[in-house]
Structures are given as C-alpha cells and as structure tokens.
Amino acid sequence: MVCSEKLGFLMTLFDTFEPMAAIATTPQAIQLLHPLCHSFEGTLYIPKTISLIDTTTCHYQGSLKAHLATIWSKNQAFVFCLATGAVIRLIAPLLNNKASDPAIIVIDPLGQYVISLCSGHQGGADHLAQLIAHHLDATPIITGASHNLNLPAIDVLGLPFGWRKGLGNWTGVSHAIASQKTVQVIQETGSKLWQENLPQNHPFYFGFGEISENTQPAARVWISATHRKFAETSTLPKVQWYPRVLWVGLGCIRGTSQGFIASAIEAVCQQYHLAEEAIAGIATIDIKADEVGIVQYCQEKQYPLLTYSADILNTINVPHPSEVVKQEVGTPSVAEAAAIYGANYWFDYIGNREKTHLEKSLLVTKEIIKSETEAVTIAIAQSELDYIGKTGKIYLVGIGPGSLDQITPGAKTAINQADAIIGYSLYLDLIKPLQRPGQIVESLPITKEKKRAQRAIELAKWGLTVAVISSGDCGIYGMAGLVLEELKNTNWDGNNPNVEVFPGITALQAAAARVGTPLMHDFCAISLSDLLTPWEVIQKRLTAAAIGDFVTALYNPRSQTRQTQIIEAQSIFLKHRKSHTPVALVRCAYRQDENIILTNLGELLHHKIDMLTTVLIGNDSTFFHENWMITPRGYNTIS
Ligand code: SAH
C-alpha cells in the first residue's frame, strides 16, 4: 500500500485544468487562494512584499502585468482574487482567441462569488468556476447563454466523448442556439447519450429531412466521420464534430517510412471522404509492433496502436484474403482483419455485448499503396463506440441526508465535475441544483443497485468520469461497496478506472443531530434488511447490541414487503432493556417532509415506521429533556 498516493485526494477533481496559476496581491486574497492551491496542482503568485508560505507560493518578479505575460502560455487556467476591472486590464493584451486562451476565473476577497470571466466554453472557465464555487461553498457566476438555457455549449459538446472539433462557424451556431432558434443536428455516428440528456425545450432538430414547410434551420451541426466542406457562400452557419470511430488496419513491408504511411492514410481517407480527425487508432499484426514507421506515425498523431496475433486475425472472415500474405505471416489478412478487431476493441473492455457481425464494421476494404521501395495496405472499419482515449474515473459520492447544505464541498465538486451521474431518482432530484448542462444523468430503480454499479463501471471503462450517488454516506449501506465488489469481479487493477470515495453525513448522524445528542456514547448501526443478510445474523447482532447497551440506529427498519423485522427487533431489545428506554423515530431528516417522533422502546410500534425512517434506540442512561434526546458522555455523572 503506497499511502502517499492517497494524499492526492481531491486533486483529480481539478486535473483537467492543470497547471493552474492563482494570483493574489493582498493578505486576505492569499488566505483565500492558498488552500485552493493545495487542492490542485497550482502555484500561487504573490507580491515580493509578502512572505512566502510554502512551496505552492511564489513571488512574482517585476510588475504583475509583465509576470503574467511570462506565465500566460504555460497555464491552462488563471484564478485571480483581484477586482474584476483590474483583471480585465491585466489580461486584455494577452487574449488571443477563444480556442487557445486559458480559463480566467475571478473570486471576490470574501470568497462568496466565483466569476467565469473568459474562455467559458473551450477554455473550461464555466466548468472550473462551478468546481471552485462548490469547493469554496460559493456562488458561481456564469453569464454564457447556453449555460443559462441549461444546454451544453456546442463548442465543447463532444469533449467528454473524445470527439475532435472540425472547422465551421462556431460563433454563428452558438448564437443560433442562444437565440433558441431551430438548429438541425445530423448525427451519423458517435454517442447519442448527449441527445438523451437535453432539457425538454431544447432547440435541436434531429435528422436529415425538412423540419416543416415553414421552418428552416438557423444553423446545422454535423456529427460524423465523413469530411464535409462547407461552402463559403452559404449563409447557414454550420459546424462539424468528428467522433473518433475509425480504426485503420495497417500492413506494410519492413522499413516503410512514417511519411509514406501518413500520406497513404491521408490519400485513402480523401478517396472515401473520411475525416482523418475521426481516426481513433491504428491496428495491425503483433509482428509489426516494432515497425518504426508505424510506431513513429502513431506517436506523432497520438493514436493508440493495437496489435493482434496471426491466430486471432485468422479467426475473422475478410473480403480479400491473400494466400501470399498467409504464407508470409500466418494469416490471410492483416489490414482488413486488424481494422475489424480494432473497431471492436471495446468488447474487451466493456464486455456484456454479443460479438456478432464483427465483419459489418468494415468501411473501406483493402487498398494497396506502393512506391518502388515502400508499400502499405490499408483498410478502415468503423466502431459503434467512440474512442475517448482517457482513463475513466468513478467518484463514489455520499450526498448526505437530503438538503444541499449537508453535502460536503468535495462531494459537490465531484458531482459537478463528472461527465455522468448515476443514482436512484429521488437522490438525483435532491442534487439537481448541482448539475451542469450537458451531463449524462441516469437513474435506475431502487432495487437495481447492481445494475447501477455495472453501468457506472461500463461508462468509466469507456473513459467517462462517473459519479455514483448514494444518500448519506456512500460506504454505509450505500453504492460504494457494490461498485468496488463489481470492479473486483472484473479483475480490476485498482487504478483503471480510477476510483475516489467522497464521504457524506450518514442517516444516523443526521437523525441524531435533529433530536439532540443520542450518540454521545458507544453506538452501532444495524440494518433490518434481510434481503442480502440472513435474518439469523441480524438477530444475533440485535441481541449483542441490546446486551451491550449500545445506542442503536436501525436502518431500513420496515418496507412494504418486510413488516415483521421491526417487531422482532423490538422484542429482542425488550428482553434486555427497559421499556421506557428513549427512542427517536426520525423520518426524512433534512428533507422537506421531515417528521420526528420521540417515544420509547415499549411504544415505538404505535407510530409510523417505514423505509425513510431511522430508529434511534438510546442506552440505559439516555434521557429526554424537553424535546431533546440526550445520552450522557459517560455512565458516571459528571459533577
Ligand atoms: N447510505 C445511507 C443509508 C442507505 S440505507 C446513509 O449513509 O445514510 C437506507 C436507510 O437509511 C433508510 O431505510 C433509512 O433507515 C435511512 N435513511 C436514509 N436517509 C434518511 C433520512 N434522510 N432520514 C432518516 N433516515 C434515513
């Protein structure tokens, strides 16, 4: 166990924005930004007149304006605690264009507001402002139109899925969306999860055809692997996203150069009107894993290189098998078979789908391109699933008992950071205000916890960051254990997907806080649900808790199908405890329909108890005073 790695907690929440620079010029501003710099890999720049605090702080040399110019291109984001006007004057000369400028955030000295000032979409400032705001428990100020219409910004739409942006009139399309005009979306490939998560009144029209006789689209979005040239004379703003779905199967004679491979792939793509931006990766036979030209080409383009043995490639039916190739490498096809396998790579990661009709994915059959000394064979197959190219993450998040102010800032940040949120619908409703436009939100019924865990793992293995939501604490009768168990069943290596756990206030703490201090002495929690635990085990624990005089919190006390367990629990306790032992029945703590009943062990069944209730049974010295339930700190009276 390497404990130091654990110190990186919370860091992954901000890692897409690193390196980050923070700028503070007053002691108050430094106090605000310094802890933030511990949560992300950032440097806090302060004036020479103020002493350095630790290695995360650094003096800026000369004027702040000149200093900013030197660190501008080295950072993805800048967080200022300075007057907004001053920040605008400082950064104005450095701004270049919104595709490459860093995210600019301004925080007021009291830490109440976090403003997304510049590069809201592509620079990620809108997103970062929300993350920092949740982290500081502040209010994010986001003025972009799409955010305020609860729509994903069109110029960052495909980023979670690893899509590449094409050319086009991005400002024109964004403007049409902001004006809530009809925008036609023609999506030929790539994940459609984003479509399923749009608000009801979104402005998109999906499909090729005429919208209606009277409605013309105000803009068009293409999402495809096909390269489209937009006529410069067209007045209709158009843009294109390229999901990375093309797998190029490659064979070559030894020594073929990187340049020859690059131009051959370019030529084949052009011939078939395919966009090189849509290439996910390269696939070939394992004996080519060290082919210098292929390796260099993949490195330069940052493509993954998948290699397969002749035996594996042999198992697939291809349109153009070659006896010559078979004699040489032991399989009749390299390019076509490898392309097909590449395009179906995700079966190995995601599984649980049937590997049928693999051959159907082949888009371009074998093309041979040769010169006197060099030769490549190229085939292209299209994957059903976009290649994201990132290691996915799972955040296991406890959201506390119900109200937003009972969620930790870390948990809020994790929810806001995630690409996808999975949980039971009641809890998803509770955290709606923390969601970001464009997030994938999936609910599954309360009884389908295992399915929820499997879905989270599937999305994370694909490459998304997934927040799995539990009420209370995720590790106390929550989803965290289920997800880790499922991961273990998939031979998880402990790192991929990366997992982080965010604790929450559990029901027993929340219930206790609403009635006083019943947990002041030794206590335990027992779930009365015998769906996954034999009732005999639960009986044994109830008896032990009753004999041991533990203050006891009963979770899952009664459901529609489990009516008798609470009756038996009461009778077990009555064998060892007095019938006037104080009991609190706390239903829906910190939610709008909260209800609290103070009663005793003998009478607790006279009141409503259900799955939204936590039953707190006091110990021998617990007492009620007015409406408060109090367990003394010890058994000996403090004088
Ligand atoms: N992970 C949750 C527990 C889930 S088990 C946690 O740490 O709190 C579900 C049980 O928790 C419910 O049957 C009920 O007994 C209790 N519970 C959850 N939220 C509650 C709330 N807001 N008020 C009272 N009890 C609650």
XYZ file of C-alpha atoms and ligand atoms in Angstrom:
665
model
C 0.000 0.000 0.000
C 1.502 3.339 -1.039
C -0.050 5.811 1.335
C 1.429 8.929 -0.216
C -0.747 8.424 -3.283
C -3.744 8.886 -1.059
C -2.601 12.439 -0.344
C -3.631 13.247 -3.873
C -7.273 13.192 -2.766
C -9.426 15.873 -4.391
C -6.623 16.563 -6.840
C -8.190 14.562 -9.616
C -11.229 16.815 -9.418
C -9.246 19.628 -10.962
C -6.748 17.747 -13.072
C -8.242 18.679 -16.440
C -7.364 22.295 -15.663
C -3.784 21.796 -14.550
C -1.383 23.504 -14.481
C -3.225 26.378 -12.915
C -1.931 29.717 -11.625
C -3.530 31.725 -8.851
C -2.830 35.401 -8.305
C -3.346 37.292 -5.052
C -1.968 40.672 -4.062
C -3.339 41.146 -0.541
C -3.039 39.018 2.635
C -6.808 38.415 2.599
C -6.704 37.204 -1.004
C -3.734 34.962 -0.230
C -5.594 33.420 2.680
C -8.448 32.584 0.337
C -6.458 31.182 -2.571
C -3.693 29.381 -0.700
C -5.802 26.390 0.476
C -7.214 26.136 -3.040
C -3.715 25.669 -4.424
C -3.365 22.588 -2.218
C -6.397 21.042 -3.871
C -4.970 21.336 -7.338
C -1.545 21.421 -8.824
C -1.272 25.166 -8.874
C 1.121 27.939 -7.979
C 0.003 30.967 -6.031
C 1.830 34.099 -7.208
C 2.112 36.875 -4.628
C 3.968 40.229 -4.432
C 7.532 40.358 -3.090
C 6.374 42.454 -0.148
C 4.545 39.463 1.352
C 6.457 36.445 2.715
C 6.158 33.085 1.006
C 4.067 30.487 2.843
C 5.286 27.197 1.358
C 6.312 25.635 -1.940
C 2.957 26.345 -3.551
C 3.596 30.110 -3.270
C 5.977 32.067 -5.443
C 6.933 35.768 -5.680
C 6.270 37.429 -8.998
C 9.113 39.464 -10.361
C 8.603 42.987 -11.639
C 5.103 44.144 -12.492
C 2.199 41.711 -12.353
C 1.393 42.580 -15.960
C 4.864 41.583 -17.151
C 4.846 38.473 -14.992
C 1.511 37.329 -16.411
C 2.913 37.594 -19.915
C 5.693 35.153 -18.995
C 3.397 32.508 -17.465
C 0.385 33.010 -19.771
C 1.004 30.171 -22.192
C 2.240 27.779 -19.500
C -1.059 27.548 -17.644
C -4.465 26.184 -18.552
C -6.274 28.354 -16.042
C -5.765 31.546 -14.031
C -7.595 32.213 -10.788
C -7.465 35.827 -9.620
C -8.544 37.275 -6.321
C -8.489 40.863 -7.562
C -11.027 43.459 -8.702
C -12.641 42.299 -11.954
C -11.698 45.553 -13.678
C -8.043 45.126 -12.737
C -8.087 41.574 -14.082
C -9.603 42.719 -17.383
C -6.870 45.336 -17.825
C -4.165 42.821 -16.949
C -5.276 40.087 -19.336
C -6.561 42.229 -22.226
C -3.229 42.421 -24.060
C -2.691 38.678 -23.673
C -6.004 37.399 -25.020
C -5.621 35.800 -28.411
C -8.515 33.559 -29.374
C -11.078 31.548 -27.526
C -9.828 28.229 -28.815
C -6.472 28.648 -27.103
C -6.862 31.223 -24.314
C -6.727 29.864 -20.760
C -9.732 29.853 -18.440
C -9.920 33.061 -16.419
C -11.625 32.997 -13.027
C -12.103 35.879 -10.607
C -13.018 35.362 -6.944
C -14.068 38.159 -4.589
C -11.935 38.540 -1.436
C -14.679 37.137 0.805
C -14.886 34.017 -1.326
C -18.610 34.426 -1.918
C -18.614 34.587 -5.708
C -16.614 32.782 -8.369
C -16.837 34.512 -11.733
C -16.179 32.784 -15.047
C -14.618 35.776 -16.800
C -13.133 34.485 -20.010
C -12.900 31.297 -22.123
C -16.087 29.975 -20.588
C -16.608 27.116 -23.050
C -13.452 25.903 -24.753
C -11.121 27.104 -22.010
C -13.486 25.487 -19.495
C -13.865 28.586 -17.281
C -17.612 27.992 -16.800
C -16.923 24.495 -15.610
C -13.960 25.496 -13.448
C -15.943 28.349 -11.856
C -18.577 25.833 -10.791
C -15.997 23.401 -9.435
C -14.227 26.085 -7.408
C -17.553 27.516 -6.233
C -18.671 24.128 -4.931
C -15.289 23.657 -3.346
C -15.467 27.028 -1.556
C -19.212 26.798 -0.956
C -19.582 29.982 -3.014
C -21.912 31.043 -5.832
C -20.678 30.554 -9.396
C -21.362 33.479 -11.733
C -21.764 32.267 -15.292
C -23.073 34.623 -17.910
C -22.893 32.442 -21.036
C -26.221 31.969 -22.794
C -26.155 28.188 -23.275
C -25.372 27.570 -19.610
C -28.287 29.678 -18.569
C -30.571 27.823 -21.003
C -29.347 24.597 -19.385
C -27.876 23.473 -22.709
C -24.438 22.010 -23.368
C -22.240 24.535 -25.189
C -21.939 23.372 -28.795
C -18.201 24.046 -28.955
C -17.468 21.634 -26.091
C -20.280 19.164 -26.722
C -18.112 16.268 -27.886
C -15.197 16.681 -25.473
C -16.400 14.117 -22.905
C -16.653 11.540 -25.701
C -13.223 12.344 -27.131
C -14.623 13.876 -30.346
C -12.472 16.227 -32.403
C -13.690 19.610 -33.476
C -13.855 20.419 -37.161
C -13.941 23.739 -38.915
C -17.060 25.835 -39.221
C -18.842 28.887 -37.980
C -18.896 28.023 -34.287
C -19.900 31.529 -33.228
C -22.815 31.508 -35.670
C -24.123 28.153 -34.466
C -23.676 29.131 -30.794
C -25.597 32.317 -31.468
C -28.465 30.418 -33.101
C -28.684 28.142 -30.067
C -28.519 31.066 -27.645
C -31.341 32.728 -29.603
C -33.316 29.474 -29.248
C -33.700 29.151 -32.990
C -34.049 25.707 -34.554
C -30.678 24.056 -35.059
C -30.539 20.951 -37.224
C -28.311 18.142 -35.972
C -27.280 15.412 -38.335
C -25.547 12.762 -36.275
C -24.308 9.818 -38.296
C -22.023 8.292 -35.717
C -20.788 8.718 -32.162
C -22.508 8.508 -28.831
C -26.048 9.831 -28.681
C -26.094 9.956 -24.895
C -25.934 13.743 -25.065
C -29.229 13.797 -27.005
C -30.942 11.791 -24.293
C -29.931 14.300 -21.656
C -31.167 17.556 -23.144
C -33.794 19.695 -21.422
C -37.279 19.348 -22.893
C -37.344 22.728 -24.611
C -34.016 22.329 -26.448
C -33.706 23.948 -29.889
C -32.313 20.919 -31.755
C -33.982 19.133 -34.630
C -32.513 15.709 -35.310
C -32.435 14.312 -38.799
C -31.881 14.982 -42.452
C -35.302 15.902 -43.723
C -37.214 19.148 -43.939
C -38.149 20.382 -40.490
C -41.511 21.613 -41.684
C -42.768 23.676 -44.576
C -42.364 26.947 -42.726
C -39.343 26.241 -40.573
C -35.851 26.469 -41.907
C -32.978 25.646 -39.579
C -30.988 28.631 -38.336
C -27.828 26.526 -38.144
C -26.626 22.991 -38.727
C -24.406 20.647 -36.716
C -22.848 17.612 -38.386
C -21.605 14.801 -36.216
C -19.994 12.242 -38.476
C -16.820 10.584 -39.630
C -17.292 11.959 -43.135
C -15.364 15.019 -44.144
C -17.651 17.834 -45.280
C -16.607 21.015 -46.993
C -18.834 23.931 -46.126
C -19.414 26.365 -48.974
C -18.066 29.769 -48.049
C -21.026 31.431 -49.711
C -23.592 29.641 -47.515
C -25.332 31.918 -45.046
C -26.346 28.978 -42.850
C -23.800 28.601 -40.030
C -22.541 25.028 -39.908
C -20.078 23.159 -37.741
C -18.787 19.648 -37.555
C -17.748 17.311 -34.749
C -15.791 14.166 -35.557
C -16.367 11.264 -33.169
C -13.261 9.081 -33.145
C -14.719 5.895 -34.582
C -12.428 4.960 -37.466
C -9.872 2.204 -36.965
C -7.226 1.954 -39.614
C -5.963 -1.563 -40.210
C -2.420 -1.356 -41.460
C 0.068 -3.690 -43.043
C 3.362 -2.658 -44.609
C 6.614 -4.005 -45.911
C 9.512 -3.667 -43.482
C 11.099 -0.256 -43.393
C 8.199 1.723 -44.841
C 8.639 5.260 -43.565
C 6.372 7.270 -41.301
C 5.893 9.835 -44.064
C 4.795 7.219 -46.600
C 2.318 5.731 -44.102
C 0.940 9.200 -43.296
C 0.383 10.134 -46.933
C -1.149 6.745 -47.741
C -3.683 7.068 -44.917
C -4.407 10.650 -45.944
C -4.989 9.566 -49.550
C -7.334 6.716 -48.615
C -9.322 8.975 -46.278
C -9.642 11.557 -49.036
C -10.696 8.966 -51.571
C -13.530 7.787 -49.326
C -14.377 11.293 -47.969
C -13.471 10.211 -44.464
C -12.105 12.720 -41.974
C -8.700 11.979 -40.526
C -9.941 13.705 -37.376
C -12.326 10.754 -36.944
C -9.480 8.244 -36.735
C -9.440 6.570 -33.348
C -6.339 4.456 -33.774
C -4.254 2.024 -35.763
C -4.476 -1.752 -35.669
C -2.017 -4.270 -37.071
C -0.427 -7.676 -36.552
C 1.795 -8.160 -33.495
C 4.965 -8.682 -35.520
C 4.580 -5.053 -36.640
C 4.501 -3.722 -33.083
C 8.106 -2.536 -33.522
C 7.773 -1.291 -37.117
C 9.494 2.082 -36.803
C 7.363 3.934 -39.370
C 4.097 2.782 -37.759
C 5.288 3.464 -34.211
C 6.517 6.968 -35.112
C 3.325 7.740 -37.017
C 1.189 6.703 -34.022
C 3.357 8.711 -31.644
C 3.093 11.841 -33.725
C -0.653 11.549 -34.156
C -1.131 10.309 -30.589
C -3.018 7.275 -31.843
C -3.178 4.055 -29.877
C -1.557 1.132 -31.694
C -3.433 -2.133 -31.223
C -1.707 -5.335 -32.283
C -3.137 -8.809 -32.722
C -1.557 -12.206 -33.211
C -1.885 -14.060 -36.517
C -4.027 -16.651 -34.726
C -6.555 -14.023 -33.688
C -6.607 -12.286 -37.076
C -7.112 -15.683 -38.654
C -10.467 -16.122 -36.937
C -12.184 -13.402 -38.925
C -13.747 -13.623 -42.386
C -12.459 -10.844 -44.622
C -13.478 -9.841 -48.151
C -9.950 -10.054 -49.570
C -7.932 -12.891 -48.059
C -4.498 -13.386 -49.604
C -2.644 -16.677 -49.888
C 0.662 -14.812 -50.250
C 0.125 -12.940 -47.010
C -0.873 -16.188 -45.305
C 2.372 -17.839 -46.374
C 4.329 -14.898 -45.070
C 2.728 -14.063 -41.697
C 0.348 -16.927 -40.962
C -2.972 -15.168 -41.579
C -4.607 -14.296 -44.915
C -5.397 -10.744 -43.869
C -3.644 -8.127 -41.771
C -5.210 -4.773 -42.697
C -8.852 -5.857 -43.005
C -8.850 -8.245 -40.054
C -6.935 -5.815 -37.802
C -9.255 -2.924 -38.732
C -12.260 -5.039 -37.789
C -10.705 -6.087 -34.489
C -9.662 -2.524 -33.730
C -13.165 -1.223 -34.356
C -14.451 -3.789 -31.898
C -11.692 -3.228 -29.323
C -14.191 -2.086 -26.753
C -15.718 -5.579 -26.443
C -12.659 -6.497 -24.429
C -13.080 -3.545 -22.091
C -16.793 -3.293 -21.770
C -17.935 -6.831 -22.461
C -21.533 -7.882 -21.851
C -22.435 -7.463 -25.522
C -22.567 -10.144 -28.118
C -19.704 -10.270 -30.562
C -21.770 -10.841 -33.664
C -21.298 -9.481 -37.159
C -17.854 -8.066 -36.465
C -17.254 -8.024 -40.199
C -20.041 -5.496 -40.672
C -17.847 -2.761 -39.269
C -15.545 -2.749 -42.319
C -15.978 0.538 -44.194
C -13.030 0.559 -46.586
C -11.720 -2.760 -47.864
C -8.045 -3.356 -48.540
C -6.282 -0.615 -50.503
C -2.674 -1.155 -51.506
C -0.456 1.868 -51.910
C 3.093 1.370 -53.056
C 6.175 3.013 -54.412
C 9.301 1.299 -55.625
C 10.612 0.659 -52.149
C 7.689 1.139 -49.802
C 4.174 -0.342 -49.580
C 1.224 -0.253 -47.215
C -2.140 -1.974 -47.155
C -4.914 -0.030 -45.536
C -8.443 -0.981 -44.513
C -10.783 1.104 -42.363
C -13.500 -0.115 -40.037
C -15.984 1.942 -38.064
C -16.568 1.333 -34.385
C -20.009 1.524 -32.783
C -18.440 3.181 -29.803
C -16.401 6.370 -29.864
C -12.836 6.087 -28.670
C -12.471 8.535 -25.775
C -8.793 7.959 -25.172
C -8.889 8.773 -21.458
C -8.750 6.666 -18.313
C -12.209 6.772 -16.818
C -12.938 7.600 -13.221
C -15.566 6.637 -10.711
C -16.454 9.019 -7.911
C -18.375 7.262 -5.147
C -20.290 10.106 -3.611
C -22.341 10.359 -0.435
C -24.770 13.268 -0.638
C -25.851 13.329 2.991
C -29.417 13.028 4.223
C -31.158 15.303 1.777
C -30.625 19.042 1.881
C -27.899 20.612 -0.214
C -26.227 22.296 2.730
C -25.484 18.883 4.244
C -23.264 17.836 1.324
C -19.518 18.247 1.665
C -17.871 20.727 -0.749
C -15.730 17.856 -2.062
C -18.828 15.803 -2.911
C -20.446 18.809 -4.595
C -17.338 19.379 -6.680
C -17.209 15.699 -7.663
C -20.849 15.726 -8.788
C -20.280 18.846 -10.826
C -17.077 17.530 -12.342
C -18.497 14.198 -13.524
C -19.450 13.538 -17.155
C -22.172 11.172 -15.972
C -24.178 10.864 -12.771
C -25.834 7.602 -11.792
C -28.187 7.105 -8.878
C -31.677 6.479 -7.624
C -34.076 9.109 -8.977
C -35.029 10.522 -5.567
C -31.387 11.346 -4.841
C -30.807 12.702 -8.346
C -33.701 15.101 -7.752
C -32.113 16.246 -4.500
C -28.867 17.180 -6.236
C -30.378 18.729 -9.377
C -29.066 22.202 -8.494
C -25.506 20.844 -8.550
C -25.745 19.505 -12.074
C -24.090 21.044 -15.082
C -25.736 21.392 -18.500
C -24.675 18.519 -20.743
C -24.100 15.973 -18.012
C -25.425 12.462 -18.591
C -27.835 11.609 -15.820
C -29.085 8.038 -15.467
C -31.426 6.723 -12.835
C -32.248 3.094 -12.226
C -34.921 1.806 -9.826
C -34.018 1.379 -6.160
C -33.888 -2.411 -6.445
C -31.387 -2.323 -9.321
C -28.305 -1.328 -7.349
C -26.138 -3.976 -9.002
C -27.190 -2.779 -12.452
C -26.345 0.782 -11.409
C -22.875 -0.341 -10.321
C -22.354 -2.239 -13.584
C -23.480 0.710 -15.676
C -21.100 3.031 -13.825
C -18.218 0.654 -14.455
C -19.159 0.308 -18.125
C -19.147 4.094 -18.639
C -15.907 4.534 -16.688
C -14.144 1.759 -18.618
C -15.187 3.555 -21.750
C -13.409 6.677 -20.454
C -16.025 8.851 -18.774
C -15.869 10.286 -15.271
C -18.874 8.863 -13.485
C -20.319 9.962 -10.138
C -22.304 7.239 -8.397
C -24.639 8.820 -5.899
C -25.762 7.362 -2.580
C -27.789 9.064 0.105
C -25.997 9.633 3.380
C -22.573 8.058 3.224
C -21.856 6.015 0.102
C -19.912 3.452 2.115
C -22.661 2.821 4.699
C -25.343 0.583 3.167
C -24.575 2.576 0.013
C -23.372 2.075 -3.540
C -19.631 2.306 -2.824
C -19.231 -1.304 -1.709
C -21.293 -2.621 -4.609
C -19.179 -0.770 -7.151
C -15.903 -1.958 -5.632
C -17.234 -5.540 -5.437
C -18.261 -5.415 -9.089
C -14.903 -3.923 -10.040
C -13.155 -6.749 -8.236
C -15.232 -9.213 -10.274
C -13.886 -7.637 -13.452
C -10.256 -8.192 -12.372
C -9.798 -4.502 -11.642
C -6.139 -3.455 -11.267
C -7.015 -0.852 -8.619
C -6.267 2.086 -10.924
C -8.166 1.835 -14.175
C -10.810 3.079 -13.784
C -9.575 5.373 -11.105
C -11.811 5.430 -8.015
C -12.274 8.122 -5.391
C -14.662 7.976 -2.441
C -16.408 11.095 -1.112
C -17.968 10.580 2.326
C -21.300 12.020 3.391
C -23.294 12.542 6.573
C -24.962 9.210 7.244
C -28.586 8.837 8.371
C -27.681 8.053 11.966
C -25.707 11.275 12.317
C -28.403 13.303 10.599
C -31.177 11.752 12.692
C -29.159 12.234 15.875
C -28.495 15.890 15.119
C -32.220 16.531 14.668
C -33.088 15.174 18.118
C -30.085 16.188 20.226
C -27.078 14.101 21.220
C -28.198 10.471 21.374
C -24.883 9.140 20.006
C -22.748 10.643 22.762
C -21.652 7.197 23.922
C -20.798 3.909 22.181
C -23.227 3.189 19.411
C -23.833 0.854 16.499
C -25.841 0.662 13.293
C -27.880 -2.372 12.279
C -29.805 -2.690 9.056
C -33.016 -4.687 9.389
C -32.992 -5.536 5.694
C -32.610 -9.299 5.293
C -32.546 -9.173 1.503
C -28.783 -9.672 1.381
C -28.119 -10.727 5.004
C -29.603 -13.824 6.687
C -32.100 -12.869 9.391
C -30.266 -15.071 11.937
C -27.183 -12.856 11.567
C -29.266 -9.736 12.112
C -30.954 -11.319 15.167
C -27.537 -12.108 16.640
C -26.386 -8.510 16.192
C -29.598 -7.084 17.646
C -29.155 -9.297 20.712
C -25.496 -8.312 21.093
C -26.302 -4.604 20.760
C -29.136 -4.873 23.272
C -26.980 -6.757 25.789
C -24.010 -4.456 25.221
C -26.165 -1.382 25.936
C -25.108 0.253 22.685
C -27.119 3.206 21.469
C -28.509 1.566 18.321
C -29.529 3.033 14.991
C -31.803 0.775 12.961
C -31.560 1.404 9.215
C -34.089 0.017 6.713
C -36.498 -0.706 9.590
C -39.639 -1.584 7.635
C -40.660 -1.760 3.983
C -43.842 -2.811 2.241
C -42.591 -6.355 1.926
C -40.670 -6.531 5.226
C -43.111 -5.797 8.029
C -42.139 -8.128 10.856
C -38.431 -7.394 11.372
C -39.009 -4.235 13.431
C -41.471 -6.125 15.638
C -38.902 -8.804 16.321
C -36.173 -6.205 16.855
C -38.339 -4.527 19.491
C -38.970 -7.788 21.302
C -35.243 -8.654 21.312
C -34.423 -5.252 22.801
C -37.209 -5.519 25.392
C -35.607 -8.701 26.724
C -32.506 -6.728 27.738
C -33.622 -3.088 28.042
C -36.283 -1.199 29.979
C -39.473 -0.470 28.076
C -39.152 3.277 28.820
C -35.734 3.437 27.060
C -35.922 6.607 24.901
C -36.404 6.029 21.177
C -36.441 8.577 18.342
C -38.112 7.855 15.019
C -36.611 10.258 12.517
C -38.192 10.214 9.089
C -36.731 12.100 6.113
C -34.179 14.037 8.170
C -33.230 17.323 6.488
C -35.808 16.834 3.749
C -38.953 18.835 3.194
C -41.215 16.169 4.652
C -39.100 15.604 7.767
C -41.008 14.096 10.684
C -39.692 13.336 14.166
C -41.322 11.301 16.902
C -39.861 10.877 20.368
C -41.198 7.741 22.023
C -39.859 4.744 23.937
C -38.987 1.121 23.346
C -42.327 -0.188 24.603
C -44.393 2.112 22.395
C -42.385 2.550 19.219
C -44.644 0.308 17.136
C -47.611 2.631 17.722
C -46.041 5.068 15.271
C -45.377 5.148 11.563
C -42.058 3.487 10.676
C -41.029 2.941 7.064
C -38.031 2.839 4.726
C -37.477 6.568 5.127
C -37.144 6.257 8.898
C -34.114 5.766 11.099
C -34.898 4.345 14.543
C -32.555 5.516 17.296
C -32.711 3.470 20.495
C -30.972 5.077 23.469
C -28.811 3.291 26.062
C -29.533 2.741 29.709
C -28.667 6.323 30.625
C -30.228 8.149 27.650
C -32.990 10.566 28.665
C -35.365 13.129 27.210
C -35.261 16.721 28.372
C -37.994 18.879 26.865
C -37.812 17.862 23.199
C -34.181 16.777 23.331
C -32.780 13.263 23.396
C -29.564 13.195 25.374
C -27.107 10.409 26.027
C -24.650 11.427 28.737
C -20.965 11.431 27.867
C -20.333 8.664 30.401
C -22.192 6.485 32.859
C -20.739 8.241 35.900
C -22.435 11.549 36.476
C -20.016 14.438 35.907
C -20.049 16.698 38.963
N -26.162 5.291 2.726
C -27.267 5.726 3.553
C -28.111 4.580 4.064
C -28.888 3.881 2.997
S -29.895 2.606 3.670
C -26.698 6.527 4.718
O -25.492 6.510 4.964
O -27.489 7.214 5.354
C -31.445 3.424 3.652
C -31.898 3.715 5.065
O -31.213 4.843 5.567
C -33.356 4.089 5.142
O -34.201 2.949 5.190
C -33.399 4.849 6.438
O -33.379 3.946 7.527
C -32.062 5.572 6.438
N -32.159 6.957 5.904
C -31.587 7.432 4.786
N -31.833 8.749 4.638
C -32.561 9.115 5.701
C -33.127 10.351 6.129
N -32.949 11.477 5.418
N -33.820 10.374 7.272
C -33.973 9.244 8.008
N -33.460 8.060 7.645
C -32.774 7.977 6.522
